[in-house]
């Protein structure tokens, strides 16, 4: 019932807005014949007063009264003609259309495309029966946690959902609450660290590193924490230590580990970087394009989130320009795709993946690594022509 009341009010408001210009009389009609009629009537009254006071004779008053009456009749007839004119009829017809057509058209459209037979479903009922609607599921969990803030299992369940939906600040808070209530585990510590890395636009901060080291202490062979700690060494400008850490991951990894291609890509990039230095080249190797130096990482620790994001964006733009000149740089494509995801620019990541697959077909070894990276980062492979 509330829906129909709201529809009626909105329809009436629209009709009033459309009718207001039509209800106003044209300026000419209001200022010509109508005004003349009033003037002639006033003249007749004035003649009566002049005759009664003796200012004018009876004969002269009769003649003047006859002339004014003739003009009054002519003006009255003209006013009637104006009201019956085609323009006036069109105005009334337009008013009728405004009153009848919008409600009739709206009702027909609703009956054709709407669901008048669908029962009302208030918010409380939708929260009670969310089905597969993830937003309703999240809202339901949030309502529960608002009433039960010490429900550690609820925070533990909601934290990775926040992360997958890009709500990094909420994810960081949820992980912190779960760790506070239930205690640290490798999954919670790694999740909190990944959230902080995402908030830092891909920079592994000191706080994130502490969480990863704590996770690795709980589970020494934890590849998730080991990968990020090795990446931290790479960001700090320690290529030998980083490569050794990545190689240790490969030695302990199962052959079918989904993250193995990414680790091998880092090893290859670091190997190329060391080869260039060994040959006396003063520039960074092609595999290291866009990678922040140790000074960049140190400076990023003290930056605001906006400044840090701007710094990473500048590196990515530089890498994109170099890839446009040298599209055969496989490691550069891997790096820029990851960077776009960190910057929450997934359309650009998908476009970069599509361009990279044009140079490295999906059936090639490099192409398989690109597709593995896309799956790991939840990038749509279909939009990239695969």
Coordinates of N, CA and C in Angstrom, one line a residue, residues 91-298:
X91 N -5.2 24.6 -25.2 CA -4.7 24.7 -23.8 C -5.5 23.7 -22.9
X92 N -6.8 23.7 -23.0 CA -7.6 22.8 -22.2 C -7.4 21.3 -22.6
X93 N -7.2 21.1 -23.9 CA -6.9 19.7 -24.3 C -5.5 19.2 -23.7
X94 N -4.5 20.1 -23.7 CA -3.2 19.8 -23.2 C -3.4 19.5 -21.7
X95 N -4.2 20.3 -21.0 CA -4.4 20.0 -19.6 C -5.0 18.6 -19.3
X96 N -5.9 18.3 -20.2 CA -6.6 16.9 -20.1 C -5.5 15.8 -20.3
X97 N -4.7 16.1 -21.3 CA -3.6 15.0 -21.6 C -2.7 14.9 -20.4
X98 N -2.3 16.0 -19.8 CA -1.4 15.9 -18.6 C -2.0 15.2 -17.5
X99 N -3.3 15.4 -17.3 CA -4.0 14.7 -16.1 C -4.2 13.2 -16.4
X100 N -4.4 12.9 -17.7 CA -4.8 11.5 -18.0 C -3.6 10.6 -18.4
X101 N -2.8 11.2 -19.3 CA -1.8 10.3 -20.0 C -0.7 9.8 -19.0
X102 N 0.0 10.7 -18.3 CA 1.1 10.1 -17.4 C 0.7 9.0 -16.5
X103 N -0.4 9.1 -15.8 CA -0.8 8.0 -14.9 C -1.1 6.7 -15.8
X104 N -1.8 7.0 -16.9 CA -2.2 5.8 -17.7 C -1.0 5.1 -18.3
X105 N 0.0 5.9 -18.8 CA 1.2 5.3 -19.4 C 2.0 4.6 -18.3
X106 N 2.2 5.2 -17.2 CA 2.9 4.6 -16.1 C 2.3 3.3 -15.6
X107 N 1.0 3.3 -15.5 CA 0.3 2.1 -15.1 C 0.5 1.0 -16.2
X108 N 0.4 1.3 -17.4 CA 0.5 0.3 -18.5 C 2.0 -0.3 -18.5
X109 N 2.9 0.6 -18.3 CA 4.3 0.2 -18.3 C 4.6 -0.8 -17.1
X110 N 4.0 -0.4 -16.0 CA 4.2 -1.2 -14.8 C 3.6 -2.6 -15.0
X111 N 2.3 -2.6 -15.5 CA 1.7 -3.9 -15.7 C 2.4 -4.8 -16.8
X112 N 3.1 -4.1 -17.7 CA 3.8 -4.9 -18.8 C 5.1 -5.3 -18.3
X113 N 5.9 -4.5 -17.6 CA 7.3 -4.9 -17.2 C 7.4 -5.1 -15.7
X114 N 6.5 -4.7 -14.9 CA 6.7 -4.9 -13.5 C 6.1 -6.2 -13.0
X115 N 6.1 -6.3 -11.7 CA 5.6 -7.5 -11.0 C 4.5 -7.2 -10.0
X116 N 3.3 -6.8 -10.4 CA 2.3 -6.4 -9.4 C 1.9 -7.5 -8.5
X117 N 2.1 -8.8 -9.0 CA 1.8 -9.9 -8.2 C 2.8 -10.3 -7.1
X118 N 4.0 -9.6 -7.2 CA 5.1 -10.0 -6.3 C 4.8 -9.4 -4.9
X119 N 4.8 -10.3 -3.9 CA 4.5 -9.8 -2.5 C 5.6 -8.9 -2.0
X120 N 5.2 -8.0 -1.1 CA 6.2 -7.1 -0.5 C 7.3 -7.9 0.3
X121 N 8.5 -7.4 0.3 CA 9.6 -8.0 1.0 C 10.4 -7.0 1.7
X122 N 10.0 -6.6 3.0 CA 10.7 -5.6 3.7 C 12.2 -6.0 3.9
X123 N 12.9 -5.0 4.4 CA 14.4 -5.2 4.6 C 14.6 -6.3 5.6
X124 N 13.8 -6.4 6.7 CA 14.0 -7.4 7.7 C 13.9 -8.8 7.1
X125 N 12.9 -9.0 6.2 CA 12.7 -10.3 5.6 C 13.9 -10.6 4.6
X126 N 14.4 -9.6 3.9 CA 15.5 -9.8 3.0 C 16.8 -10.2 3.8
X127 N 17.0 -9.6 5.0 CA 18.1 -9.9 5.8 C 18.0 -11.3 6.4
X128 N 16.7 -11.7 6.7 CA 16.5 -13.1 7.2 C 16.7 -14.2 6.1
X129 N 16.4 -13.8 4.9 CA 16.6 -14.8 3.8 C 17.4 -14.2 2.7
X130 N 18.7 -14.0 2.8 CA 19.5 -13.3 1.9 C 19.8 -14.1 0.6
X131 N 19.6 -15.4 0.6 CA 19.9 -16.2 -0.6 C 21.4 -16.1 -0.9
X132 N 21.7 -15.7 -2.2 CA 23.1 -15.6 -2.6 C 23.5 -14.1 -2.8
X133 N 22.8 -13.2 -2.3 CA 23.1 -11.8 -2.4 C 24.2 -11.5 -1.4
X134 N 25.4 -11.2 -1.8 CA 26.6 -11.0 -0.9 C 26.4 -9.8 -0.1
X135 N 25.8 -8.7 -0.7 CA 25.7 -7.5 0.1 C 24.7 -7.7 1.2
X136 N 23.7 -8.5 1.0 CA 22.7 -8.8 2.1 C 23.4 -9.6 3.2
X137 N 24.2 -10.6 2.7 CA 24.9 -11.4 3.7 C 25.9 -10.6 4.5
X138 N 26.6 -9.6 3.9 CA 27.5 -8.8 4.7 C 26.7 -7.9 5.6
X139 N 25.6 -7.3 5.2 CA 24.8 -6.5 6.1 C 24.3 -7.3 7.2
X140 N 23.9 -8.5 7.0 CA 23.4 -9.4 8.1 C 24.5 -9.6 9.1
X141 N 25.7 -9.9 8.6 CA 26.8 -10.2 9.5 C 27.2 -8.9 10.3
X142 N 27.1 -7.8 9.6 CA 27.4 -6.5 10.3 C 26.4 -6.2 11.4
X143 N 25.1 -6.5 11.1 CA 24.1 -6.3 12.2 C 24.4 -7.2 13.4
X144 N 24.8 -8.4 13.1 CA 25.0 -9.4 14.2 C 26.2 -8.9 15.0
X145 N 27.3 -8.4 14.3 CA 28.5 -8.0 15.0 C 28.3 -6.7 15.8
X146 N 27.4 -5.9 15.3 CA 27.1 -4.6 16.0 C 26.5 -5.0 17.4
X147 N 25.7 -6.0 17.4 CA 25.1 -6.5 18.7 C 25.9 -7.4 19.5
X148 N 26.9 -8.1 18.8 CA 27.8 -9.0 19.5 C 29.2 -8.7 19.1
X149 N 29.8 -7.6 19.6 CA 31.1 -7.2 19.1 C 32.3 -8.1 19.5
X150 N 32.0 -9.1 20.5 CA 33.0 -10.0 20.9 C 32.9 -11.4 20.2
X151 N 32.1 -11.4 19.2 CA 32.0 -12.7 18.4 C 33.2 -12.8 17.5
X152 N 34.2 -13.5 18.0 CA 35.5 -13.6 17.2 C 35.3 -14.4 15.9
X153 N 34.4 -15.4 15.9 CA 34.2 -16.2 14.7 C 33.5 -15.4 13.6
X154 N 32.6 -14.5 14.1 CA 32.0 -13.6 13.1 C 33.0 -12.7 12.4
X155 N 33.9 -12.1 13.2 CA 34.9 -11.2 12.6 C 35.8 -12.0 11.7
X156 N 36.2 -13.3 12.2 CA 37.0 -14.1 11.4 C 36.4 -14.5 10.0
X157 N 35.1 -14.6 10.0 CA 34.4 -15.0 8.8 C 34.3 -13.8 7.9
X158 N 34.1 -12.6 8.4 CA 33.8 -11.4 7.6 C 35.1 -10.8 7.1
X159 N 36.2 -10.9 7.7 CA 37.4 -10.3 7.3 C 37.8 -10.6 5.9
X160 N 37.9 -11.9 5.5 CA 38.3 -12.2 4.1 C 37.2 -11.8 3.1
X161 N 36.0 -11.7 3.5 CA 34.9 -11.2 2.6 C 35.1 -9.8 2.3
X162 N 35.4 -9.0 3.3 CA 35.7 -7.6 3.1 C 36.9 -7.4 2.2
X163 N 37.9 -8.2 2.4 CA 39.1 -8.1 1.5 C 38.8 -8.4 0.1
X164 N 38.0 -9.5 -0.2 CA 37.7 -9.8 -1.6 C 36.8 -8.8 -2.2
X165 N 36.1 -8.0 -1.4 CA 35.2 -7.0 -2.0 C 35.8 -5.6 -2.0
X166 N 37.2 -5.6 -1.7 CA 37.9 -4.3 -1.8 C 37.7 -3.4 -0.7
X167 N 37.1 -3.8 0.4 CA 36.9 -2.9 1.6 C 38.0 -3.2 2.6
X168 N 39.2 -2.6 2.2 CA 40.4 -2.9 2.9 C 40.5 -2.4 4.4
X169 N 40.0 -1.2 4.6 CA 40.0 -0.7 6.0 C 39.1 -1.5 6.9
X170 N 37.9 -1.9 6.3 CA 37.0 -2.8 7.1 C 37.7 -4.2 7.3
X171 N 38.4 -4.7 6.3 CA 39.1 -5.9 6.5 C 40.1 -5.9 7.5
X172 N 40.9 -4.8 7.5 CA 42.0 -4.6 8.6 C 41.4 -4.6 10.0
X173 N 40.2 -3.9 10.1 CA 39.6 -3.9 11.4 C 39.1 -5.3 11.8
X174 N 38.5 -6.0 10.9 CA 37.9 -7.3 11.2 C 39.0 -8.3 11.5
X175 N 40.1 -8.3 10.8 CA 41.3 -9.1 11.2 C 41.8 -8.8 12.6
X176 N 41.9 -7.5 12.9 CA 42.4 -7.1 14.2 C 41.5 -7.6 15.3
X177 N 40.2 -7.5 15.1 CA 39.2 -7.9 16.1 C 39.3 -9.4 16.3
X178 N 39.4 -10.2 15.1 CA 39.5 -11.6 15.2 C 40.8 -12.1 16.0
X179 N 41.9 -11.4 15.7 CA 43.2 -11.7 16.4 C 43.1 -11.4 17.9
X180 N 42.4 -10.3 18.2 CA 42.3 -9.8 19.6 C 41.4 -10.8 20.4
X181 N 40.4 -11.3 19.8 CA 39.4 -12.2 20.5 C 39.9 -13.7 20.5
X182 N 40.2 -14.2 19.3 CA 40.5 -15.6 19.1 C 42.0 -15.9 19.2
X183 N 42.9 -14.9 19.1 CA 44.3 -15.1 19.1 C 44.8 -15.2 17.6
X184 N 46.2 -15.1 17.5 CA 46.8 -15.2 16.2 C 46.8 -16.6 15.6
X185 N 46.6 -16.7 14.3 CA 46.8 -17.9 13.5 C 47.5 -17.4 12.2
X186 N 48.0 -18.4 11.5 CA 48.7 -18.0 10.2 C 47.7 -17.4 9.3
X187 N 46.5 -17.9 9.1 CA 45.6 -17.3 8.2 C 45.2 -15.8 8.6
X188 N 45.0 -15.6 9.9 CA 44.6 -14.3 10.3 C 45.8 -13.3 10.2
X189 N 47.0 -13.8 10.6 CA 48.1 -12.9 10.5 C 48.5 -12.6 9.0
X190 N 48.4 -13.6 8.1 CA 48.7 -13.4 6.7 C 47.6 -12.5 6.1
X191 N 46.4 -12.7 6.5 CA 45.3 -11.8 6.0 C 45.4 -10.4 6.4
X192 N 45.8 -10.2 7.7 CA 46.0 -8.8 8.2 C 47.2 -8.2 7.4
X193 N 48.3 -9.0 7.2 CA 49.4 -8.4 6.5 C 49.1 -8.1 5.1
X194 N 48.3 -8.9 4.4 CA 47.9 -8.6 3.0 C 47.1 -7.4 2.9
X195 N 46.2 -7.2 3.9 CA 45.3 -6.0 3.9 C 46.2 -4.8 4.1
X196 N 47.2 -4.8 5.0 CA 48.0 -3.6 5.2 C 48.9 -3.4 3.9
X197 N 49.3 -4.4 3.2 CA 50.0 -4.2 2.0 C 49.2 -3.6 0.9
X198 N 47.9 -4.0 0.9 CA 47.0 -3.4 -0.1 C 46.7 -1.9 0.2
X199 N 46.6 -1.6 1.5 CA 46.4 -0.2 1.9 C 47.6 0.6 1.6
X200 N 48.8 0.0 1.6 CA 50.0 0.7 1.3 C 50.3 0.7 -0.1
X201 N 49.4 0.3 -1.0 CA 49.5 0.3 -2.4 C 50.7 -0.6 -2.8
X202 N 50.8 -1.8 -2.2 CA 51.8 -2.8 -2.6 C 53.1 -2.7 -1.9
X203 N 53.3 -1.7 -1.0 CA 54.5 -1.6 -0.3 C 54.4 -2.5 1.0
X204 N 55.4 -3.3 1.2 CA 55.4 -4.2 2.4 C 55.9 -3.3 3.6
X205 N 55.1 -2.8 4.4 CA 55.5 -1.9 5.5 C 56.1 -2.7 6.6
X206 N 56.7 -1.9 7.6 CA 57.3 -2.6 8.8 C 56.2 -3.4 9.6
X207 N 55.0 -2.8 9.7 CA 54.0 -3.5 10.5 C 53.6 -4.8 9.8
X208 N 53.4 -4.7 8.5 CA 53.1 -5.9 7.7 C 54.2 -7.0 7.8
X209 N 55.4 -6.5 7.8 CA 56.5 -7.5 7.9 C 56.5 -8.2 9.3
X210 N 56.2 -7.4 10.4 CA 56.1 -8.0 11.7 C 55.1 -9.1 11.7
X211 N 53.9 -8.8 11.1 CA 52.9 -9.8 11.1 C 53.3 -11.1 10.3
X212 N 54.0 -10.9 9.2 CA 54.4 -12.0 8.4 C 55.5 -12.9 9.1
X213 N 56.4 -12.2 9.8 CA 57.4 -12.9 10.6 C 56.7 -13.7 11.8
X214 N 55.7 -13.1 12.4 CA 55.0 -13.8 13.4 C 54.3 -15.0 12.8
X215 N 53.7 -14.9 11.6 CA 53.0 -16.0 11.0 C 54.0 -17.1 10.6
X216 N 55.2 -16.7 10.2 CA 56.2 -17.7 9.8 C 56.8 -18.4 11.1
X217 N 56.7 -17.7 12.2 CA 57.2 -18.4 13.4 C 56.2 -19.4 13.9
X218 N 54.9 -19.2 13.6 CA 53.9 -20.2 14.0 C 53.9 -21.4 13.0
X219 N 54.2 -21.1 11.8 CA 54.3 -22.2 10.8 C 55.5 -22.0 9.9
X220 N 56.6 -22.5 10.2 CA 57.9 -22.2 9.5 C 57.8 -22.4 8.0
X221 N 57.1 -23.4 7.5 CA 57.0 -23.6 6.1 C 55.9 -22.9 5.4
X222 N 55.3 -21.8 6.0 CA 54.2 -21.1 5.4 C 54.6 -20.4 4.2
X223 N 54.2 -20.9 3.0 CA 54.6 -20.2 1.7 C 54.1 -18.8 1.5
X224 N 52.9 -18.6 2.1 CA 52.3 -17.3 1.9 C 53.1 -16.2 2.5
X225 N 53.5 -16.4 3.8 CA 54.3 -15.4 4.5 C 55.7 -15.4 3.9
X226 N 56.2 -16.6 3.5 CA 57.5 -16.6 2.9 C 57.6 -15.8 1.6
X227 N 56.5 -15.8 0.8 CA 56.5 -15.1 -0.5 C 56.6 -13.6 -0.2
X228 N 55.8 -13.1 0.7 CA 55.8 -11.6 1.0 C 57.1 -11.2 1.6
X229 N 57.7 -12.0 2.5 CA 59.0 -11.6 3.1 C 60.0 -11.6 2.0
X230 N 60.0 -12.5 1.1 CA 61.0 -12.4 0.0 C 60.7 -11.2 -0.9
X231 N 59.5 -10.9 -1.1 CA 59.1 -9.7 -1.9 C 59.6 -8.4 -1.1
X232 N 59.5 -8.4 0.2 CA 60.0 -7.3 1.0 C 61.5 -7.1 0.7
X233 N 62.2 -8.2 0.7 CA 63.7 -8.1 0.4 C 63.9 -7.5 -1.0
X234 N 63.1 -7.9 -1.9 CA 63.2 -7.4 -3.3 C 62.9 -5.9 -3.3
X235 N 61.9 -5.5 -2.6 CA 61.6 -4.0 -2.5 C 62.7 -3.2 -1.8
X236 N 63.4 -3.8 -0.9 CA 64.4 -3.1 -0.2 C 65.7 -3.0 -0.9
X237 N 65.7 -3.6 -2.2 CA 66.9 -3.5 -3.0 C 68.0 -4.5 -2.5
X238 N 67.6 -5.7 -2.1 CA 68.5 -6.8 -1.7 C 68.2 -8.0 -2.6
X239 N 68.7 -7.9 -3.9 CA 68.3 -8.9 -4.9 C 68.8 -10.3 -4.6
X240 N 70.0 -10.4 -4.0 CA 70.6 -11.7 -3.7 C 69.8 -12.4 -2.6
X241 N 69.5 -11.7 -1.6 CA 68.8 -12.3 -0.5 C 67.3 -12.6 -0.9
X242 N 66.7 -11.8 -1.8 CA 65.4 -12.0 -2.2 C 65.4 -13.3 -3.1
X243 N 66.3 -13.4 -4.0 CA 66.3 -14.6 -4.9 C 66.5 -15.8 -4.1
X244 N 67.4 -15.8 -3.1 CA 67.6 -17.0 -2.2 C 66.3 -17.3 -1.5
X245 N 65.6 -16.4 -1.1 CA 64.3 -16.6 -0.4 C 63.3 -17.2 -1.3
X246 N 63.2 -16.7 -2.6 CA 62.3 -17.2 -3.6 C 62.7 -18.7 -4.0
X247 N 64.0 -18.9 -4.1 CA 64.4 -20.2 -4.5 C 64.1 -21.2 -3.4
X248 N 64.2 -20.8 -2.1 CA 63.9 -21.7 -1.0 C 62.4 -22.1 -1.1
X249 N 61.5 -21.1 -1.5 CA 60.1 -21.5 -1.7 C 59.9 -22.5 -2.8
X250 N 60.6 -22.3 -3.9 CA 60.5 -23.3 -5.0 C 60.9 -24.7 -4.5
X251 N 62.0 -24.8 -3.8 CA 62.4 -26.1 -3.3 C 61.4 -26.8 -2.5
X252 N 60.7 -26.1 -1.7 CA 59.7 -26.7 -0.7 C 58.3 -26.8 -1.3
X253 N 58.1 -26.2 -2.5 CA 56.8 -26.2 -3.0 C 56.4 -27.5 -3.8
X254 N 55.1 -27.9 -3.7 CA 54.7 -29.0 -4.5 C 54.7 -28.6 -6.0
X255 N 54.8 -29.5 -6.9 CA 55.0 -29.2 -8.3 C 53.8 -28.5 -8.9
X256 N 52.6 -28.8 -8.3 CA 51.4 -28.2 -8.8 C 50.9 -27.0 -8.1
X257 N 51.8 -26.4 -7.3 CA 51.4 -25.2 -6.5 C 50.9 -24.1 -7.4
X258 N 49.8 -23.5 -7.2 CA 49.3 -22.4 -8.2 C 50.1 -21.2 -8.1
X259 N 50.8 -20.9 -7.0 CA 51.6 -19.7 -6.9 C 53.1 -19.9 -7.4
X260 N 53.4 -21.1 -7.8 CA 54.8 -21.4 -8.2 C 55.2 -20.6 -9.4
X261 N 54.4 -20.4 -10.5 CA 54.8 -19.5 -11.6 C 55.2 -18.1 -11.2
X262 N 54.5 -17.5 -10.2 CA 54.8 -16.2 -9.8 C 56.2 -16.1 -9.1
X263 N 56.5 -17.1 -8.3 CA 57.8 -17.2 -7.7 C 58.9 -17.3 -8.7
X264 N 58.7 -18.2 -9.7 CA 59.7 -18.4 -10.7 C 59.9 -17.1 -11.5
X265 N 58.8 -16.3 -11.7 CA 58.9 -15.1 -12.5 C 59.8 -14.1 -11.7
X266 N 59.7 -14.1 -10.4 CA 60.5 -13.2 -9.6 C 62.0 -13.6 -9.6
X267 N 62.2 -14.9 -9.6 CA 63.6 -15.4 -9.6 C 64.2 -15.1 -11.0
X268 N 63.4 -15.2 -12.1 CA 64.0 -14.8 -13.4 C 64.3 -13.4 -13.5
X269 N 63.4 -12.5 -12.9 CA 63.6 -11.1 -13.0 C 64.8 -10.7 -12.2
X270 N 65.0 -11.3 -11.0 CA 66.1 -11.0 -10.1 C 67.4 -11.5 -10.8
X271 N 67.4 -12.6 -11.4 CA 68.6 -13.1 -12.1 C 69.0 -12.2 -13.2
X272 N 68.0 -11.7 -14.0 CA 68.4 -10.8 -15.1 C 68.9 -9.5 -14.5
X273 N 68.4 -9.0 -13.4 CA 68.9 -7.8 -12.8 C 70.3 -8.0 -12.4
X274 N 70.7 -9.1 -11.7 CA 72.0 -9.3 -11.3 C 73.0 -9.5 -12.5
X275 N 72.5 -10.1 -13.6 CA 73.3 -10.2 -14.8 C 73.7 -8.9 -15.4
X276 N 72.8 -8.0 -15.4 CA 73.1 -6.7 -15.9 C 74.1 -5.9 -15.1
X277 N 74.0 -6.1 -13.7 CA 75.0 -5.4 -12.9 C 76.4 -6.0 -13.0
X278 N 76.4 -7.4 -13.2 CA 77.6 -8.1 -13.3 C 78.4 -7.7 -14.6
X279 N 77.6 -7.3 -15.6 CA 78.2 -6.9 -16.9 C 78.5 -5.4 -16.9
X280 N 78.3 -4.7 -15.7 CA 78.8 -3.3 -15.6 C 77.8 -2.3 -16.1
X281 N 76.5 -2.8 -16.4 CA 75.5 -1.8 -16.8 C 75.0 -1.0 -15.6
X282 N 74.9 0.3 -15.8 CA 74.5 1.1 -14.6 C 73.0 1.2 -14.5
X283 N 72.2 0.7 -15.4 CA 70.8 0.9 -15.4 C 70.1 -0.4 -14.8
X284 N 68.9 -0.2 -14.4 CA 68.2 -1.4 -13.9 C 67.8 -2.3 -15.0
X285 N 67.8 -3.6 -14.8 CA 67.4 -4.5 -15.9 C 66.0 -4.4 -16.3
X286 N 65.7 -5.0 -17.5 CA 64.3 -4.8 -18.0 C 63.3 -5.5 -17.1
X287 N 63.7 -6.6 -16.4 CA 62.8 -7.3 -15.5 C 62.5 -6.4 -14.3
X288 N 63.3 -5.4 -14.0 CA 63.1 -4.6 -12.8 C 62.4 -3.3 -13.1
X289 N 61.9 -3.1 -14.3 CA 61.2 -1.9 -14.6 C 60.0 -1.6 -13.7
X290 N 60.0 -0.4 -13.1 CA 58.9 -0.1 -12.3 C 59.0 -0.6 -10.9
X291 N 60.0 -1.3 -10.5 CA 60.2 -1.8 -9.2 C 60.8 -0.7 -8.3
X292 N 60.2 -0.4 -7.1 CA 60.7 0.6 -6.3 C 62.1 0.3 -5.7
X293 N 63.0 1.2 -5.6 CA 64.3 1.0 -5.0 C 64.2 1.0 -3.5
X294 N 65.3 0.7 -2.8 CA 65.3 0.7 -1.4 C 65.0 2.1 -0.8
X295 N 65.5 3.2 -1.5 CA 65.2 4.5 -1.1 C 63.7 4.9 -1.3
X296 N 63.1 4.3 -2.4 CA 61.7 4.6 -2.6 C 60.9 3.9 -1.4
X297 N 61.2 2.7 -1.1 CA 60.5 2.0 0.0 C 60.7 2.8 1.3
X298 N 61.9 3.2 1.6 CA 62.1 4.0 2.9 C 61.3 5.3 2.9

